[in-house]
Every structure is written in structure tokens, then in C-alpha cells.
Amino acid sequence: DTEVTQTPKHLVMGMTNKKSLKCEQHMGHRAMYWYKQKAKKPPELMFVYSYEKLSINESVPSRFSPECPNSSLLNLHLHALQPEDSALYLCASSHNSVSNQPQHFGDGTRLSIL
Amino acid sequence: GQQLNQSPQSMFIQEGEDVSMNCTSSSIFNTWLWYKQDPGEGPVLLIALYKAGELTSNGRLTAQFGITRKDSFLNISASIPSDVGIYFCAPGGSQGNLIFGKGTKLSVKP
């Protein structure tokens, strides 16, 4: 079982819907990440939060809005998504955001945009 | 920009065979991580390497951090059916992000 929990596991939404993806970890990690993974591709970094502050935004469209309410939780708010946004969204956490810290991944949310 | 090449792209294994895959980069890294991803799951950390030349084992898995800090290999000895999956190398970038290789897909020989 992964120590990073993501909900929901699957999500189907229309292009006009607003939904949120949630991620939780209780390992005391202070860095949390969102990745997007298309089929047969490696994960691509979207956002990095370090000590609850956004430290990296990899030029992600504003229809994706991250939020880190506290050190254990990370949300990704979705609004007006496009069909090409259908993918597996992975959350990860690490002790901190220094480069030599291994990241631990959740099992992802499989998102389908109709 | 930095280039990260992972090979082979895919390979077929027969139970009991040894498997080898590697990643090379045009850039120097301080960390090399190896992950395995099964269908419907997130990547799982297999081995973390922190020093140039470091050789680390985890059961039947062995990985090395190249002396030049631009490459790493992962070996699996005496493969078993549950070794099937996608293996990613992921060196650590300067901002704490991971840069993933394109993956090596291990399948069972028909």
C-alpha cells in the first residue's frame, strides 16, 4: 500500500465542470508534487510545493489550480478542462524539495474529460 | 536543454534471465533514482543512488551511479514474472524536481 493517498481513483467530467483532486500524506514530508502522465509516457512535473508554498509551476495552464492547505494535503482544482487533459494525475511527496530526496508516489487519479 | 536517454525502450524476458537497462544524460546529476510502475499504479521507488560510483543492491536488483555522474544502470538478476512492468530512471534536477527517462517496458516472452 502506498503512503501517499489520492482520491478519487477515477474521475469523469465534462469540459464545463469544476472538480478537485485530493492528495494526502502523513510521513511528515514538506514537499509535495503534482505530475501528469499520458499513456505510455513518463510522468511530467506540473507543480512543486515546498513548505506549503508553490515553488515550481511548469507553465501549466490556469485551468489547473493547485492548493496546499497544510503540510499533509495537496489539492488540484480543475475547471474548464479540455479533452487533451485526460491523463493519470500523480501526486508525490518527499522529505523536502532538495534534489537528493526520493519522491514517493500515490497511485494517481485517472481523469477522463468528455 | 538536457537530454536523457533510457534504453532499451522495451524488452522481453524469460523467467530466470538477467536483465539490464541504462540511462545516459548530457548533464551531470547528484542523484539517480530508479522506479517501477505497474499498470494502474503510481511509480514505486526501487533504488536511490547519491554518490558517483555508488553500487547499490535491493534484493535481485542492482544499480550503479556512473563515475561521470551522467549515467546509471539497473540490473535485475534471475527475473521472475512479477518483474514485468515499466522501469524509469529519474535523476534529480537542481530544483528538487525529478526528470524521468522514457521508460523500459519489460514483458514476458511469448
mmCIF file of C-alpha atoms in Angstrom, chain A:
data_model
loop_
_atom_site.group_PDB
_atom_site.id
_atom_site.type_symbol
_atom_site.label_atom_id
_atom_site.label_comp_id
_atom_site.label_asym_id
_atom_site.label_seq_id
_atom_site.Cartn_x
_atom_site.Cartn_y
_atom_site.Cartn_z
ATOM 1 C CA ASP A 1 0.000 0.000 0.000
ATOM 2 C CA THR A 2 1.235 3.444 -0.907
ATOM 3 C CA GLU A 3 1.718 6.008 1.859
ATOM 4 C CA VAL A 4 0.502 8.766 -0.429
ATOM 5 C CA THR A 5 -3.270 8.560 -0.822
ATOM 6 C CA GLN A 6 -5.056 10.061 -3.801
ATOM 7 C CA THR A 7 -8.799 10.470 -4.282
ATOM 8 C CA PRO A 8 -10.755 9.822 -6.327
ATOM 9 C CA LYS A 9 -9.148 6.906 -8.192
ATOM 10 C CA HIS A 10 -11.180 7.662 -11.296
ATOM 11 C CA LEU A 11 -12.933 10.831 -12.420
ATOM 12 C CA VAL A 12 -15.018 11.536 -15.500
ATOM 13 C CA MET A 13 -16.015 15.134 -16.060
ATOM 14 C CA GLY A 14 -17.367 17.400 -18.751
ATOM 15 C CA MET A 15 -15.496 20.390 -20.059
ATOM 16 C CA THR A 16 -17.682 22.816 -18.103
ATOM 17 C CA ASN A 17 -17.425 21.023 -14.765
ATOM 18 C CA LYS A 18 -15.396 22.043 -11.732
ATOM 19 C CA LYS A 19 -13.805 19.241 -9.738
ATOM 20 C CA SER A 20 -10.885 18.719 -7.378
ATOM 21 C CA LEU A 21 -8.270 16.030 -6.973
ATOM 22 C CA LYS A 22 -7.002 15.356 -3.473
ATOM 23 C CA CYS A 23 -3.730 14.013 -2.129
ATOM 24 C CA GLU A 24 -2.760 13.226 1.446
ATOM 25 C CA GLN A 25 0.421 12.024 3.132
ATOM 26 C CA HIS A 26 1.267 11.529 6.800
ATOM 27 C CA MET A 27 5.003 10.901 6.506
ATOM 28 C CA GLY A 28 5.894 14.400 7.697
ATOM 29 C CA HIS A 29 7.123 15.324 4.224
ATOM 30 C CA ARG A 30 7.345 19.039 3.494
ATOM 31 C CA ALA A 31 7.491 18.864 -0.314
ATOM 32 C CA MET A 32 4.563 17.734 -2.445
ATOM 33 C CA TYR A 33 4.234 17.439 -6.193
ATOM 34 C CA TRP A 34 1.678 17.070 -8.965
ATOM 35 C CA TYR A 35 2.581 15.157 -12.113
ATOM 36 C CA LYS A 36 0.613 14.441 -15.286
ATOM 37 C CA GLN A 37 1.159 11.133 -17.070
ATOM 38 C CA LYS A 38 -0.217 10.327 -20.507
ATOM 39 C CA ALA A 39 -0.468 6.725 -21.692
ATOM 40 C CA LYS A 40 2.916 5.098 -22.467
ATOM 41 C CA LYS A 41 4.776 8.254 -21.392
ATOM 42 C CA PRO A 42 6.790 9.150 -18.300
ATOM 43 C CA PRO A 43 5.318 11.431 -15.619
ATOM 44 C CA GLU A 44 5.668 15.161 -16.342
ATOM 45 C CA LEU A 45 6.055 17.610 -13.495
ATOM 46 C CA MET A 46 3.286 20.202 -13.080
ATOM 47 C CA PHE A 47 3.739 21.833 -9.669
ATOM 48 C CA VAL A 48 6.010 21.670 -6.637
ATOM 49 C CA TYR A 49 5.051 22.844 -3.157
ATOM 50 C CA SER A 50 7.747 23.326 -0.577
ATOM 51 C CA TYR A 51 6.699 24.078 2.995
ATOM 52 C CA GLU A 52 3.170 24.785 1.749
ATOM 53 C CA LYS A 53 4.381 27.397 -0.745
ATOM 54 C CA LEU A 54 4.303 26.972 -4.507
ATOM 55 C CA SER A 55 7.922 26.789 -5.638
ATOM 56 C CA ILE A 56 7.662 25.454 -9.195
ATOM 57 C CA ASN A 57 4.913 25.885 -11.786
ATOM 58 C CA GLU A 58 5.964 24.227 -15.044
ATOM 59 C CA SER A 59 3.953 26.610 -17.243
ATOM 60 C CA VAL A 60 0.742 24.758 -16.502
ATOM 61 C CA PRO A 61 -2.483 26.278 -17.935
ATOM 62 C CA SER A 62 -4.564 28.220 -15.431
ATOM 63 C CA ARG A 63 -7.436 25.735 -15.751
ATOM 64 C CA PHE A 64 -5.320 23.697 -13.279
ATOM 65 C CA SER A 65 -5.134 25.401 -9.885
ATOM 66 C CA PRO A 66 -3.098 23.784 -7.097
ATOM 67 C CA GLU A 67 -3.645 24.374 -3.407
ATOM 68 C CA CYS A 68 -1.755 23.220 -0.337
ATOM 69 C CA PRO A 69 -3.994 23.804 2.721
ATOM 70 C CA ASN A 70 -1.479 22.266 5.130
ATOM 71 C CA SER A 71 1.654 20.145 5.161
ATOM 72 C CA SER A 72 -0.292 16.885 4.711
ATOM 73 C CA LEU A 73 -2.733 17.867 1.987
ATOM 74 C CA LEU A 74 -2.422 18.860 -1.642
ATOM 75 C CA ASN A 75 -5.352 19.632 -3.926
ATOM 76 C CA LEU A 76 -5.611 20.197 -7.649
ATOM 77 C CA HIS A 77 -8.665 22.201 -8.678
ATOM 78 C CA LEU A 78 -9.883 21.619 -12.208
ATOM 79 C CA HIS A 79 -12.055 23.942 -14.286
ATOM 80 C CA ALA A 80 -12.929 24.095 -17.963
ATOM 81 C CA LEU A 81 -10.610 21.250 -18.909
ATOM 82 C CA GLN A 82 -10.013 20.085 -22.464
ATOM 83 C CA PRO A 83 -10.125 16.527 -23.824
ATOM 84 C CA GLU A 84 -6.323 16.520 -24.101
ATOM 85 C CA ASP A 85 -6.180 16.912 -20.312
ATOM 86 C CA SER A 86 -7.340 13.307 -19.945
ATOM 87 C CA ALA A 87 -4.461 11.537 -18.195
ATOM 88 C CA LEU A 88 -3.277 9.942 -14.963
ATOM 89 C CA TYR A 89 -2.564 12.634 -12.362
ATOM 90 C CA LEU A 90 0.025 11.581 -9.836
ATOM 91 C CA CYS A 91 0.802 13.147 -6.500
ATOM 92 C CA ALA A 92 4.162 12.624 -4.804
ATOM 93 C CA SER A 93 5.866 13.766 -1.629
ATOM 94 C CA SER A 94 9.417 13.929 -0.330
ATOM 95 C CA HIS A 95 11.150 14.923 2.871
ATOM 96 C CA ASN A 96 11.901 18.313 1.337
ATOM 97 C CA SER A 97 12.471 19.668 -2.144
ATOM 98 C CA VAL A 98 16.255 19.316 -2.161
ATOM 99 C CA SER A 99 17.349 17.368 -5.219
ATOM 100 C CA ASN A 100 18.613 14.278 -3.425
ATOM 101 C CA GLN A 101 15.343 13.425 -1.722
ATOM 102 C CA PRO A 102 13.463 10.439 -3.147
ATOM 103 C CA GLN A 103 9.838 11.083 -4.037
ATOM 104 C CA HIS A 104 7.051 8.705 -3.022
ATOM 105 C CA PHE A 105 4.082 8.487 -5.345
ATOM 106 C CA GLY A 106 0.399 7.816 -4.890
ATOM 107 C CA ASP A 107 -1.490 5.558 -7.291
ATOM 108 C CA GLY A 108 -2.963 8.504 -9.146
ATOM 109 C CA THR A 109 -6.342 9.727 -10.305
ATOM 110 C CA ARG A 110 -7.354 8.560 -13.772
ATOM 111 C CA LEU A 111 -9.086 11.605 -15.292
ATOM 112 C CA SER A 112 -11.268 11.458 -18.386
ATOM 113 C CA ILE A 113 -12.646 14.617 -19.978
ATOM 114 C CA LEU A 114 -15.743 14.167 -22.119
#
